[in-house]
Amino acid sequence: MGISEPSLLLFLGRLHPLVLHFPVALLIAVVIVEVFARFRGITNSPIFQSTIYFILIVGALSAAVTAAMGWSLAHHGGYVGDTIYWHKRFGLAVALLAILALLFKRLSLQKKMASFKYAYTTTLFLCVSAIFVTGHYGGMLTHGDNFLSSAAPEPMASWLGKTTNRAATDKYLTTDTFTTQIEPILKHYCYQCHGESKQQGGLNLNKQDMALAGGDSGVAAITPGSALNSEAIRRLFMLRENKKAMPPDGKPRPSAEELVALMDWIENGAPWAGEASGPSTFLADILGENAEPADATAIEMLRRTGASVKEISKTNPLLMVNLSLHSYSPQQLTQLLAPLKHNIAWLNLSNNKITKEVSELISECSQITQLILSNSALNDDLIAPIAQLKHLVVLNLTSNEISIDGVNEVIGLPRLERLYLWKNPIETEQLDQLKLAYPSIKITSNIALVQTNASATKRRKTPVKTSTKNIEGVEL
């Protein structure tokens, strides 16, 4: 992870997004005016021809300057891969074709060389076509490879390169934690500067080996098993004025729930796509050895509502159920989950209101090893039934109204190893007492994160400021 050193070439390169619209508008305007003039029969007007010629001069020169700035930005901005390769070449093609169009226009204005008007028309058409292709690749660099294709209808989406592999595109229909939870966060907040097309500071978070190795600084961005020792997490907690804070330049930061997901993933070994790790996975595999397959009709009914339902693995029929993508009424939750209550190993009910009936149903899900109840209006009166889940390993209670009394209801679960108490009304002293009483349980909360980051800051030779107030509106 790092920041490019300031330089004149880098500064000029970063002006590229500011000036590129100028030649684009001029060159497209030439085409529009030429077509309009032909319909109106005024193409032979000296004033018209002089105006078009002047616009072409400005458009061609500005296209050349824009292309030069773009190449400087590509060279000094950490961009790599096929997308930048083609963006650069089509951008150069725009500049060259604009200059050729200007040359042919000048020749066609001479009486003995009027035939050059056909070469001018063809070159101008190719130039504008190259503008659209260049813009497409530029959009991919800025917003991701599927920026245009993801919103396009078929068959245009396939023509633009959208993948047709259902397993690859529908992140909600897979049991892969990285694909379902982590990769969307990295794509939204990180890949723009640290992905396949651009590797600011030499860091690529799109590849496992590169992410673990770190960037030019030599510090690992991700340290499997230790979120608070991972440079990526540390920089997410730096104050905005620190030039090393990520994401930079006032760009939005992950929400509290997304930060919890990132840290949980790292704590469980940072498994990449297709991998499995973490104690909840191991226990689920053991429980699934003698489990019966779930009712296919009940699974299909749940999927039709937009929920994600998949078996833990090919050899484990227990289910991973994610209902956080939509809002369900308490009655719907009980009706949909009741037929599957003995088949669920992972259950995510985030963003759905938990009532007494739903809480009691959860307590009957005897095989659950991982339970996520973030932002579910859970309180002390509703949490008691969850204490019956004897196989529960991971419990996420982020963004609820759980006090220390509610925590005491569940913290004695025999297999509990991870407990998330982010944004709950628990005092610092109470949290310290919990950690002393239950040293085998990793407890993550906003209070703990601020304290740990503050301690890490003191140990560093160069102090790093960490925020204790808010992260994009998330109160710590």
Tab-separated table of C-alpha atoms in Angstrom:
chain	number	residue	atom	x	y	z
A	1	MET	CA	0.000	0.000	0.000
A	2	GLY	CA	1.371	3.379	-0.889
A	3	ILE	CA	0.934	6.771	-2.470
A	4	SER	CA	2.616	7.774	-5.718
A	5	GLU	CA	5.320	10.399	-5.207
A	6	PRO	CA	4.303	13.868	-6.486
A	7	SER	CA	5.857	14.835	-9.818
A	8	LEU	CA	5.103	17.158	-12.728
A	9	LEU	CA	4.328	14.250	-15.050
A	10	LEU	CA	1.964	12.693	-12.517
A	11	PHE	CA	0.282	16.070	-11.983
A	12	LEU	CA	-0.205	16.547	-15.730
A	13	GLY	CA	-1.429	12.974	-16.023
A	14	ARG	CA	-4.080	13.554	-13.376
A	15	LEU	CA	-5.429	16.430	-15.466
A	16	HIS	CA	-6.406	13.846	-18.090
A	17	PRO	CA	-9.944	13.250	-16.690
A	18	LEU	CA	-10.510	17.013	-16.610
A	19	VAL	CA	-9.573	17.758	-20.235
A	20	LEU	CA	-10.665	14.615	-22.063
A	21	HIS	CA	-14.263	15.801	-22.471
A	22	PHE	CA	-13.154	18.841	-24.449
A	23	PRO	CA	-11.838	17.063	-27.606
A	24	VAL	CA	-14.603	14.453	-27.329
A	25	ALA	CA	-17.284	17.142	-27.460
A	26	LEU	CA	-15.594	19.011	-30.313
A	27	LEU	CA	-15.028	15.985	-32.540
A	28	ILE	CA	-18.546	14.652	-32.022
A	29	ALA	CA	-19.887	18.160	-32.679
A	30	VAL	CA	-18.073	18.176	-36.038
A	31	VAL	CA	-19.898	15.011	-37.076
A	32	ILE	CA	-23.277	16.377	-35.966
A	33	VAL	CA	-22.754	19.705	-37.746
A	34	GLU	CA	-21.515	17.987	-40.930
A	35	VAL	CA	-24.615	15.782	-41.063
A	36	PHE	CA	-26.894	18.739	-40.370
A	37	ALA	CA	-25.194	20.833	-43.070
A	38	ARG	CA	-25.634	18.134	-45.696
A	39	PHE	CA	-29.348	17.887	-44.995
A	40	ARG	CA	-29.630	21.665	-45.237
A	41	GLY	CA	-27.422	21.853	-48.350
A	42	ILE	CA	-24.957	24.375	-46.934
A	43	THR	CA	-21.773	22.345	-47.087
A	44	ASN	CA	-20.311	24.608	-49.807
A	45	SER	CA	-20.650	27.714	-47.667
A	46	PRO	CA	-17.182	29.268	-47.048
A	47	ILE	CA	-18.234	30.336	-43.557
A	48	PHE	CA	-19.369	26.818	-42.728
A	49	GLN	CA	-16.182	25.221	-44.033
A	50	SER	CA	-13.986	27.703	-42.155
A	51	THR	CA	-15.878	27.044	-38.936
A	52	ILE	CA	-15.585	23.254	-39.286
A	53	TYR	CA	-11.889	23.568	-40.093
A	54	PHE	CA	-11.260	25.719	-37.005
A	55	ILE	CA	-13.163	23.291	-34.729
A	56	LEU	CA	-11.137	20.404	-36.173
A	57	ILE	CA	-7.868	22.209	-35.440
A	58	VAL	CA	-8.810	22.737	-31.800
A	59	GLY	CA	-10.274	19.220	-31.497
A	60	ALA	CA	-7.217	17.496	-32.994
A	61	LEU	CA	-4.718	19.466	-30.897
A	62	SER	CA	-6.671	18.937	-27.687
A	63	ALA	CA	-7.024	15.211	-28.526
A	64	ALA	CA	-3.237	14.955	-28.869
A	65	VAL	CA	-2.680	16.762	-25.551
A	66	THR	CA	-5.304	14.595	-23.836
A	67	ALA	CA	-3.696	11.405	-25.173
A	68	ALA	CA	-0.276	12.530	-23.938
A	69	MET	CA	-1.706	13.245	-20.472
A	70	GLY	CA	-3.436	9.861	-20.484
A	71	TRP	CA	-0.226	8.023	-21.279
A	72	SER	CA	1.539	9.914	-18.485
A	73	LEU	CA	-1.196	8.971	-16.023
A	74	ALA	CA	-1.096	5.330	-17.132
A	75	HIS	CA	2.679	5.192	-16.698
A	76	HIS	CA	2.867	6.935	-13.308
A	77	GLY	CA	-0.496	5.976	-11.846
A	78	GLY	CA	0.036	2.266	-11.290
A	79	TYR	CA	-2.290	1.018	-14.060
A	80	VAL	CA	-1.686	-2.462	-15.499
A	81	GLY	CA	-3.524	-5.118	-17.490
A	82	ASP	CA	-5.463	-5.458	-20.735
A	83	THR	CA	-7.975	-2.709	-19.992
A	84	ILE	CA	-5.388	0.062	-19.719
A	85	TYR	CA	-3.523	-1.433	-22.685
A	86	TRP	CA	-6.508	-1.019	-24.996
A	87	HIS	CA	-7.606	2.279	-23.462
A	88	LYS	CA	-4.192	3.761	-24.235
A	89	ARG	CA	-4.120	2.473	-27.801
A	90	PHE	CA	-7.616	3.530	-28.722
A	91	GLY	CA	-6.957	6.905	-27.094
A	92	LEU	CA	-3.872	7.291	-29.262
A	93	ALA	CA	-5.946	6.209	-32.267
A	94	VAL	CA	-8.434	9.004	-31.531
A	95	ALA	CA	-5.640	11.591	-31.574
A	96	LEU	CA	-4.049	10.255	-34.776
A	97	LEU	CA	-7.373	9.928	-36.593
A	98	ALA	CA	-8.340	13.456	-35.546
A	99	ILE	CA	-5.079	14.791	-36.975
A	100	LEU	CA	-5.615	12.790	-40.186
A	101	ALA	CA	-9.179	14.082	-40.457
A	102	LEU	CA	-7.835	17.636	-40.118
A	103	LEU	CA	-5.260	16.979	-42.854
A	104	PHE	CA	-7.827	15.472	-45.232
A	105	LYS	CA	-10.212	18.341	-44.523
A	106	ARG	CA	-7.534	20.856	-45.472
A	107	LEU	CA	-6.740	18.985	-48.691
A	108	SER	CA	-10.414	18.638	-49.606
A	109	LEU	CA	-10.867	22.415	-49.396
A	110	GLN	CA	-8.437	22.848	-52.302
A	111	LYS	CA	-10.120	22.887	-55.667
A	112	LYS	CA	-8.003	20.180	-57.283
A	113	MET	CA	-8.219	17.837	-54.307
A	114	ALA	CA	-11.941	17.726	-53.629
A	115	SER	CA	-11.835	13.927	-53.775
A	116	PHE	CA	-10.166	13.955	-50.345
A	117	LYS	CA	-13.554	14.698	-48.820
A	118	TYR	CA	-14.302	10.955	-48.895
A	119	ALA	CA	-11.097	10.194	-47.000
A	120	TYR	CA	-12.037	12.977	-44.579
A	121	THR	CA	-15.527	11.544	-43.990
A	122	THR	CA	-14.202	8.015	-43.446
A	123	THR	CA	-11.445	9.135	-41.081
A	124	LEU	CA	-13.829	11.307	-39.086
A	125	PHE	CA	-16.256	8.376	-38.695
A	126	LEU	CA	-13.424	6.100	-37.508
A	127	CYS	CA	-12.252	8.780	-35.076
A	128	VAL	CA	-15.667	9.097	-33.436
A	129	SER	CA	-16.009	5.299	-33.297
A	130	ALA	CA	-12.646	5.113	-31.526
A	131	ILE	CA	-13.877	7.733	-29.038
A	132	PHE	CA	-16.725	5.462	-27.936
A	133	VAL	CA	-14.447	2.433	-27.605
A	134	THR	CA	-11.891	4.469	-25.657
A	135	GLY	CA	-14.633	5.743	-23.373
A	136	HIS	CA	-15.835	2.200	-22.769
A	137	TYR	CA	-12.390	1.082	-21.607
A	138	GLY	CA	-12.042	4.257	-19.553
A	139	GLY	CA	-15.302	3.457	-17.778
A	140	MET	CA	-14.015	-0.040	-17.031
A	141	LEU	CA	-10.869	1.447	-15.482
A	142	THR	CA	-12.846	3.833	-13.304
A	143	HIS	CA	-15.888	1.754	-12.369
A	144	GLY	CA	-14.892	-1.869	-12.951
A	145	ASP	CA	-14.874	-4.343	-15.820
A	146	ASN	CA	-18.645	-4.945	-15.759
A	147	PHE	CA	-19.615	-1.262	-15.452
A	148	LEU	CA	-21.450	-1.163	-18.792
A	149	SER	CA	-22.219	-4.829	-19.367
A	150	SER	CA	-23.794	-5.324	-15.945
A	151	ALA	CA	-26.550	-2.837	-16.816
A	152	ALA	CA	-27.021	-3.871	-20.448
A	153	PRO	CA	-29.871	-6.103	-21.656
A	154	GLU	CA	-29.174	-9.314	-23.511
A	155	PRO	CA	-27.751	-10.008	-26.040
A	156	MET	CA	-25.808	-6.747	-25.713
A	157	ALA	CA	-24.498	-7.726	-22.265
A	158	SER	CA	-22.861	-10.892	-23.630
A	159	TRP	CA	-21.445	-8.959	-26.573
A	160	LEU	CA	-19.871	-6.474	-24.145
A	161	GLY	CA	-18.195	-9.314	-22.285
A	162	LYS	CA	-20.491	-9.980	-19.338
A	163	THR	CA	-19.868	-13.459	-17.972
A	164	THR	CA	-22.712	-15.906	-18.452
A	165	ASN	CA	-21.514	-18.302	-15.765
A	166	ARG	CA	-24.256	-18.228	-13.121
A	167	ALA	CA	-21.889	-19.368	-10.386
A	168	ALA	CA	-19.509	-16.530	-11.191
A	169	THR	CA	-22.069	-13.756	-11.570
A	170	ASP	CA	-24.647	-14.513	-8.887
A	171	LYS	CA	-22.630	-14.013	-5.730
A	172	TYR	CA	-25.635	-14.766	-3.572
A	173	LEU	CA	-26.072	-18.334	-4.792
A	174	THR	CA	-22.817	-19.747	-3.473
A	175	THR	CA	-21.522	-20.888	-0.117
A	176	ASP	CA	-18.161	-19.233	-0.779
A	177	THR	CA	-17.770	-16.597	1.970
A	178	PHE	CA	-15.204	-14.632	-0.019
A	179	THR	CA	-17.480	-14.449	-3.061
A	180	THR	CA	-20.666	-13.662	-1.151
A	181	GLN	CA	-19.398	-11.198	1.454
A	182	ILE	CA	-15.813	-10.056	0.944
A	183	GLU	CA	-15.267	-9.617	-2.777
A	184	PRO	CA	-18.225	-7.191	-3.158
A	185	ILE	CA	-16.682	-4.998	-0.443
A	186	LEU	CA	-13.244	-5.085	-2.061
A	187	LYS	CA	-14.735	-4.313	-5.475
A	188	HIS	CA	-16.667	-1.333	-4.165
A	189	TYR	CA	-13.970	0.250	-2.020
A	190	CYS	CA	-10.570	-1.122	-3.085
A	191	TYR	CA	-10.280	-2.512	-6.611
A	192	GLN	CA	-10.450	0.901	-8.283
A	193	CYS	CA	-6.928	1.648	-7.004
A	194	HIS	CA	-5.708	-1.843	-6.054
A	195	GLY	CA	-7.201	-4.207	-8.632
A	196	GLU	CA	-6.447	-5.840	-11.933
A	197	SER	CA	-6.267	-2.594	-13.950
A	198	LYS	CA	-4.595	-0.289	-11.432
A	199	GLN	CA	-2.136	-1.181	-8.674
A	200	GLN	CA	-1.478	1.979	-6.695
A	201	GLY	CA	1.585	1.559	-4.532
A	202	GLY	CA	2.192	-1.827	-6.142
A	203	LEU	CA	-0.715	-3.437	-4.282
A	204	ASN	CA	-3.169	-5.788	-5.992
A	205	LEU	CA	-6.036	-6.983	-3.766
A	206	ASN	CA	-7.542	-8.901	-6.665
A	207	LYS	CA	-4.974	-11.698	-6.344
A	208	GLN	CA	-4.499	-13.704	-3.168
A	209	ASP	CA	-0.721	-14.007	-3.287
A	210	MET	CA	-0.277	-10.312	-4.094
A	211	ALA	CA	-2.691	-9.200	-1.364
A	212	LEU	CA	-0.875	-11.270	1.251
A	213	ALA	CA	2.516	-10.039	0.064
A	214	GLY	CA	1.568	-6.352	0.195
A	215	GLY	CA	2.697	-3.515	-2.058
A	216	ASP	CA	5.823	-1.433	-2.485
A	217	SER	CA	5.957	-0.724	1.259
A	218	GLY	CA	6.709	-4.386	1.950
A	219	VAL	CA	4.022	-4.519	4.650
A	220	ALA	CA	1.381	-7.235	4.237
A	221	ALA	CA	-2.022	-5.711	3.526
A	222	ILE	CA	-3.738	-8.797	4.932
A	223	THR	CA	-2.364	-10.908	7.774
A	224	PRO	CA	-4.456	-14.103	7.946
A	225	GLY	CA	-5.659	-14.760	11.482
A	226	SER	CA	-5.012	-11.230	12.746
A	227	ALA	CA	-7.245	-8.425	11.496
A	228	LEU	CA	-5.756	-5.750	13.736
A	229	ASN	CA	-2.247	-6.540	12.488
A	230	SER	CA	-3.374	-6.237	8.867
A	231	GLU	CA	-2.259	-3.019	7.182
A	232	ALA	CA	-5.509	-2.771	5.194
A	233	ILE	CA	-7.591	-2.680	8.387
A	234	ARG	CA	-5.205	-0.281	10.119
A	235	ARG	CA	-5.477	2.230	7.283
A	236	LEU	CA	-9.255	2.062	7.310
A	237	PHE	CA	-9.128	3.480	10.844
A	238	MET	CA	-6.720	6.331	10.173
A	239	LEU	CA	-7.992	9.894	10.290
A	240	ARG	CA	-8.822	11.373	6.919
A	241	GLU	CA	-6.045	13.971	7.047
A	242	ASN	CA	-3.422	11.215	7.148
A	243	LYS	CA	-2.201	10.696	3.573
A	244	LYS	CA	-1.993	6.942	4.199
A	245	ALA	CA	-5.668	6.667	5.139
A	246	MET	CA	-7.726	4.440	2.873
A	247	PRO	CA	-9.755	4.881	0.775
A	248	PRO	CA	-8.140	8.240	-0.084
A	249	ASP	CA	-9.407	11.567	-1.355
A	250	GLY	CA	-12.679	11.635	0.571
A	251	LYS	CA	-14.015	8.448	-1.006
A	252	PRO	CA	-16.582	6.535	1.089
A	253	ARG	CA	-15.379	4.012	3.622
A	254	PRO	CA	-16.924	0.626	4.451
A	255	SER	CA	-19.842	0.641	6.854
A	256	ALA	CA	-19.595	-0.842	10.339
A	257	GLU	CA	-21.151	-4.092	9.144
A	258	GLU	CA	-18.752	-4.292	6.203
A	259	LEU	CA	-15.763	-3.671	8.460
A	260	VAL	CA	-16.934	-6.461	10.755
A	261	ALA	CA	-17.232	-8.795	7.751
A	262	LEU	CA	-13.705	-7.914	6.590
A	263	MET	CA	-12.227	-8.462	10.036
A	264	ASP	CA	-14.105	-11.712	10.554
A	265	TRP	CA	-12.825	-12.973	7.212
A	266	ILE	CA	-9.230	-12.110	8.114
A	267	GLU	CA	-9.541	-13.575	11.608
A	268	ASN	CA	-10.745	-16.834	10.074
A	269	GLY	CA	-7.653	-17.111	7.897
A	270	ALA	CA	-8.645	-14.857	4.963
A	271	PRO	CA	-9.845	-17.766	2.802
A	272	TRP	CA	-10.079	-16.830	-0.886
A	273	ALA	CA	-12.630	-17.970	-3.434
A	274	GLY	CA	-13.122	-21.731	-3.319
A	275	GLU	CA	-11.408	-22.113	0.054
A	276	ALA	CA	-12.910	-22.823	3.454
A	277	SER	CA	-11.597	-21.866	6.850
A	278	GLY	CA	-12.672	-21.045	10.364
A	279	PRO	CA	-14.024	-23.042	13.287
A	280	SER	CA	-17.679	-22.644	12.258
A	281	THR	CA	-16.864	-24.349	8.950
A	282	PHE	CA	-15.030	-27.247	10.604
A	283	LEU	CA	-17.809	-27.906	13.085
A	284	ALA	CA	-20.451	-27.679	10.361
A	285	ASP	CA	-18.593	-30.343	8.415
A	286	ILE	CA	-18.592	-32.631	11.448
A	287	LEU	CA	-22.287	-32.070	12.109
A	288	GLY	CA	-23.087	-32.688	8.480
A	289	GLU	CA	-21.529	-36.144	8.336
A	290	ASN	CA	-24.759	-37.878	9.317
A	291	ALA	CA	-27.227	-35.148	8.349
A	292	GLU	CA	-30.193	-35.838	6.094
A	293	PRO	CA	-30.766	-33.692	2.998
A	294	ALA	CA	-33.128	-30.764	3.501
A	295	ASP	CA	-36.621	-30.657	2.035
A	296	ALA	CA	-36.190	-29.630	-1.604
A	297	THR	CA	-39.607	-27.952	-1.758
A	298	ALA	CA	-38.848	-25.788	1.293
A	299	ILE	CA	-35.501	-24.774	-0.216
A	300	GLU	CA	-37.136	-23.817	-3.508
A	301	MET	CA	-39.795	-21.733	-1.758
A	302	LEU	CA	-37.084	-19.849	0.123
A	303	ARG	CA	-35.055	-19.227	-3.015
A	304	ARG	CA	-38.094	-17.827	-4.828
A	305	THR	CA	-38.206	-15.007	-2.284
A	306	GLY	CA	-34.686	-13.947	-3.252
A	307	ALA	CA	-32.858	-15.646	-0.404
A	308	SER	CA	-29.566	-17.462	-0.843
A	309	VAL	CA	-29.728	-21.152	0.077
A	310	LYS	CA	-26.907	-23.592	-0.655
A	311	GLU	CA	-25.384	-26.684	0.869
A	312	ILE	CA	-22.179	-26.126	2.828
A	313	SER	CA	-20.275	-28.338	0.399
A	314	LYS	CA	-20.750	-31.252	-1.994
A	315	THR	CA	-20.310	-33.682	0.874
A	316	ASN	CA	-22.192	-31.694	3.524
A	317	PRO	CA	-25.987	-31.336	3.114
A	318	LEU	CA	-26.318	-28.742	5.885
A	319	LEU	CA	-27.342	-25.334	4.578
A	320	MET	CA	-26.026	-21.809	4.461
A	321	VAL	CA	-29.075	-19.511	4.440
A	322	ASN	CA	-28.785	-15.785	3.816
A	323	LEU	CA	-31.940	-13.666	4.133
A	324	SER	CA	-30.160	-10.334	4.591
A	325	LEU	CA	-30.679	-9.330	0.974
A	326	HIS	CA	-34.397	-8.593	1.438
A	327	SER	CA	-36.774	-7.601	4.227
A	328	TYR	CA	-39.152	-10.278	5.481
A	329	SER	CA	-41.984	-9.987	7.960
A	330	PRO	CA	-41.637	-12.049	11.168
A	331	GLN	CA	-44.461	-14.282	9.943
A	332	GLN	CA	-42.647	-14.920	6.650
A	333	LEU	CA	-39.416	-15.752	8.473
A	334	THR	CA	-41.063	-18.349	10.694
A	335	GLN	CA	-42.997	-19.924	7.807
A	336	LEU	CA	-39.981	-20.113	5.498
A	337	LEU	CA	-37.417	-21.318	8.047
A	338	ALA	CA	-39.501	-23.760	10.085
A	339	PRO	CA	-39.264	-26.659	7.569
A	340	LEU	CA	-35.461	-26.245	7.454
A	341	LYS	CA	-34.708	-25.626	11.118
A	342	HIS	CA	-32.737	-28.876	11.565
A	343	ASN	CA	-30.754	-28.383	8.351
A	344	ILE	CA	-29.300	-24.884	8.777
A	345	ALA	CA	-25.631	-24.468	9.749
A	346	TRP	CA	-25.109	-20.808	8.805
A	347	LEU	CA	-27.938	-18.313	9.150
A	348	ASN	CA	-27.832	-14.629	8.243
A	349	LEU	CA	-30.904	-12.591	9.246
A	350	SER	CA	-29.282	-9.161	9.123
A	351	ASN	CA	-31.606	-6.237	8.399
A	352	ASN	CA	-34.693	-8.241	9.383
A	353	LYS	CA	-36.662	-7.565	12.549
A	354	ILE	CA	-36.327	-10.325	15.147
A	355	THR	CA	-39.435	-10.927	17.240
A	356	LYS	CA	-40.088	-13.391	20.054
A	357	GLU	CA	-41.485	-15.944	17.584
A	358	VAL	CA	-38.454	-15.637	15.293
A	359	SER	CA	-36.033	-15.840	18.209
A	360	GLU	CA	-37.707	-19.011	19.493
A	361	LEU	CA	-37.562	-20.538	16.024
A	362	ILE	CA	-33.834	-19.771	15.819
A	363	SER	CA	-33.340	-21.589	19.119
A	364	GLU	CA	-34.775	-24.726	17.485
A	365	CYS	CA	-32.184	-24.643	14.691
A	366	SER	CA	-30.059	-27.253	16.415
A	367	GLN	CA	-27.235	-27.410	13.854
A	368	ILE	CA	-26.358	-23.709	13.656
A	369	THR	CA	-22.638	-22.912	13.964
A	370	GLN	CA	-22.705	-19.353	12.634
A	371	LEU	CA	-25.488	-16.814	13.297
A	372	ILE	CA	-25.548	-13.230	12.003
A	373	LEU	CA	-28.194	-10.926	13.453
A	374	SER	CA	-26.812	-7.494	12.557
A	375	ASN	CA	-29.257	-4.595	12.615
A	376	SER	CA	-32.199	-6.823	13.553
A	377	ALA	CA	-33.825	-4.834	16.393
A	378	LEU	CA	-32.602	-7.472	18.824
A	379	ASN	CA	-32.702	-6.603	22.537
A	380	ASP	CA	-32.123	-8.259	25.909
A	381	ASP	CA	-35.663	-9.652	26.068
A	382	LEU	CA	-35.287	-11.468	22.735
A	383	ILE	CA	-31.801	-12.904	23.043
A	384	ALA	CA	-32.395	-15.536	25.745
A	385	PRO	CA	-33.627	-18.336	23.381
A	386	ILE	CA	-30.360	-18.100	21.420
A	387	ALA	CA	-28.543	-19.425	24.495
A	388	GLN	CA	-29.900	-22.872	23.565
A	389	LEU	CA	-27.715	-23.132	20.437
A	390	LYS	CA	-25.093	-25.486	21.836
A	391	HIS	CA	-23.121	-25.701	18.545
A	392	LEU	CA	-22.890	-21.948	17.946
A	393	VAL	CA	-19.323	-20.866	17.182
A	394	VAL	CA	-19.770	-17.385	15.664
A	395	LEU	CA	-22.402	-14.893	16.824
A	396	ASN	CA	-22.718	-11.440	15.266
A	397	LEU	CA	-24.898	-8.966	17.179
A	398	THR	CA	-23.733	-5.783	15.415
A	399	SER	CA	-25.970	-2.691	15.549
A	400	ASN	CA	-28.527	-3.839	18.106
A	401	GLU	CA	-29.660	-2.815	21.592
A	402	ILE	CA	-27.914	-5.574	23.527
A	403	SER	CA	-26.647	-4.558	26.960
A	404	ILE	CA	-24.226	-6.460	29.152
A	405	ASP	CA	-27.195	-8.377	30.602
A	406	GLY	CA	-28.124	-9.664	27.157
A	407	VAL	CA	-24.534	-10.631	26.417
A	408	ASN	CA	-24.362	-12.612	29.637
A	409	GLU	CA	-27.279	-14.702	28.366
A	410	VAL	CA	-25.279	-16.101	25.442
A	411	ILE	CA	-21.588	-15.745	26.263
A	412	GLY	CA	-21.597	-19.011	28.196
A	413	LEU	CA	-22.399	-21.079	25.089
A	414	PRO	CA	-20.049	-24.099	25.163
A	415	ARG	CA	-18.583	-23.739	21.644
A	416	LEU	CA	-18.688	-19.947	21.194
A	417	GLU	CA	-15.388	-18.602	19.841
A	418	ARG	CA	-16.282	-15.313	18.098
A	419	LEU	CA	-18.659	-12.637	19.380
A	420	TYR	CA	-19.331	-9.322	17.632
A	421	LEU	CA	-20.765	-6.532	19.776
A	422	TRP	CA	-20.189	-3.618	17.407
A	423	LYS	CA	-22.488	-0.630	18.089
A	424	ASN	CA	-24.211	-1.996	21.192
A	425	PRO	CA	-24.691	-0.111	24.496
A	426	ILE	CA	-21.809	-1.753	26.373
A	427	GLU	CA	-19.331	0.219	28.462
A	428	THR	CA	-15.553	-0.110	28.217
A	429	GLU	CA	-15.267	-1.507	31.733
A	430	GLN	CA	-17.946	-4.103	31.027
A	431	LEU	CA	-16.125	-5.209	27.892
A	432	ASP	CA	-12.861	-5.555	29.793
A	433	GLN	CA	-14.583	-7.730	32.379
A	434	LEU	CA	-16.015	-9.953	29.650
A	435	LYS	CA	-12.576	-10.491	28.166
A	436	LEU	CA	-11.110	-11.382	31.512
A	437	ALA	CA	-13.929	-13.796	32.297
A	438	TYR	CA	-13.914	-15.445	28.837
A	439	PRO	CA	-10.348	-15.301	27.471
A	440	SER	CA	-11.013	-18.063	24.909
A	441	ILE	CA	-13.674	-15.983	23.125
A	442	LYS	CA	-12.569	-13.337	20.632
A	443	ILE	CA	-14.815	-10.355	21.305
A	444	THR	CA	-14.900	-7.623	18.670
A	445	SER	CA	-16.487	-4.247	19.341
A	446	ASN	CA	-15.987	-0.642	18.363
A	447	ILE	CA	-14.484	0.071	21.798
A	448	ALA	CA	-11.960	-2.749	21.465
A	449	LEU	CA	-10.931	-1.663	17.990
A	450	VAL	CA	-10.268	1.914	19.049
A	451	GLN	CA	-8.252	0.783	22.061
A	452	THR	CA	-6.237	-1.739	20.064
A	453	ASN	CA	-5.463	0.764	17.331
A	454	ALA	CA	-4.408	3.328	19.941
A	455	SER	CA	-2.042	0.790	21.513
A	456	ALA	CA	-0.600	-0.098	18.128
A	457	THR	CA	-0.040	3.591	17.422
A	458	LYS	CA	2.038	4.034	20.586
A	459	ARG	CA	4.267	1.106	19.613
A	460	ARG	CA	5.124	2.602	16.230
A	461	LYS	CA	8.091	4.888	15.739
A	462	THR	CA	5.951	7.249	13.685
A	463	PRO	CA	2.609	7.751	15.403
A	464	VAL	CA	-0.448	7.186	13.257
A	465	LYS	CA	-3.676	8.970	14.151
A	466	THR	CA	-6.734	6.760	14.339
A	467	SER	CA	-10.281	8.004	14.513
A	468	THR	CA	-12.209	7.574	17.747
A	469	LYS	CA	-15.211	9.572	16.613
A	470	ASN	CA	-16.605	8.332	13.367
A	471	ILE	CA	-15.889	6.544	10.143
A	472	GLU	CA	-18.180	7.923	7.469
A	473	GLY	CA	-20.876	8.536	10.033
A	474	VAL	CA	-20.282	5.276	11.952
A	475	GLU	CA	-19.942	6.295	15.570
A	476	LEU	CA	-17.123	4.571	17.368
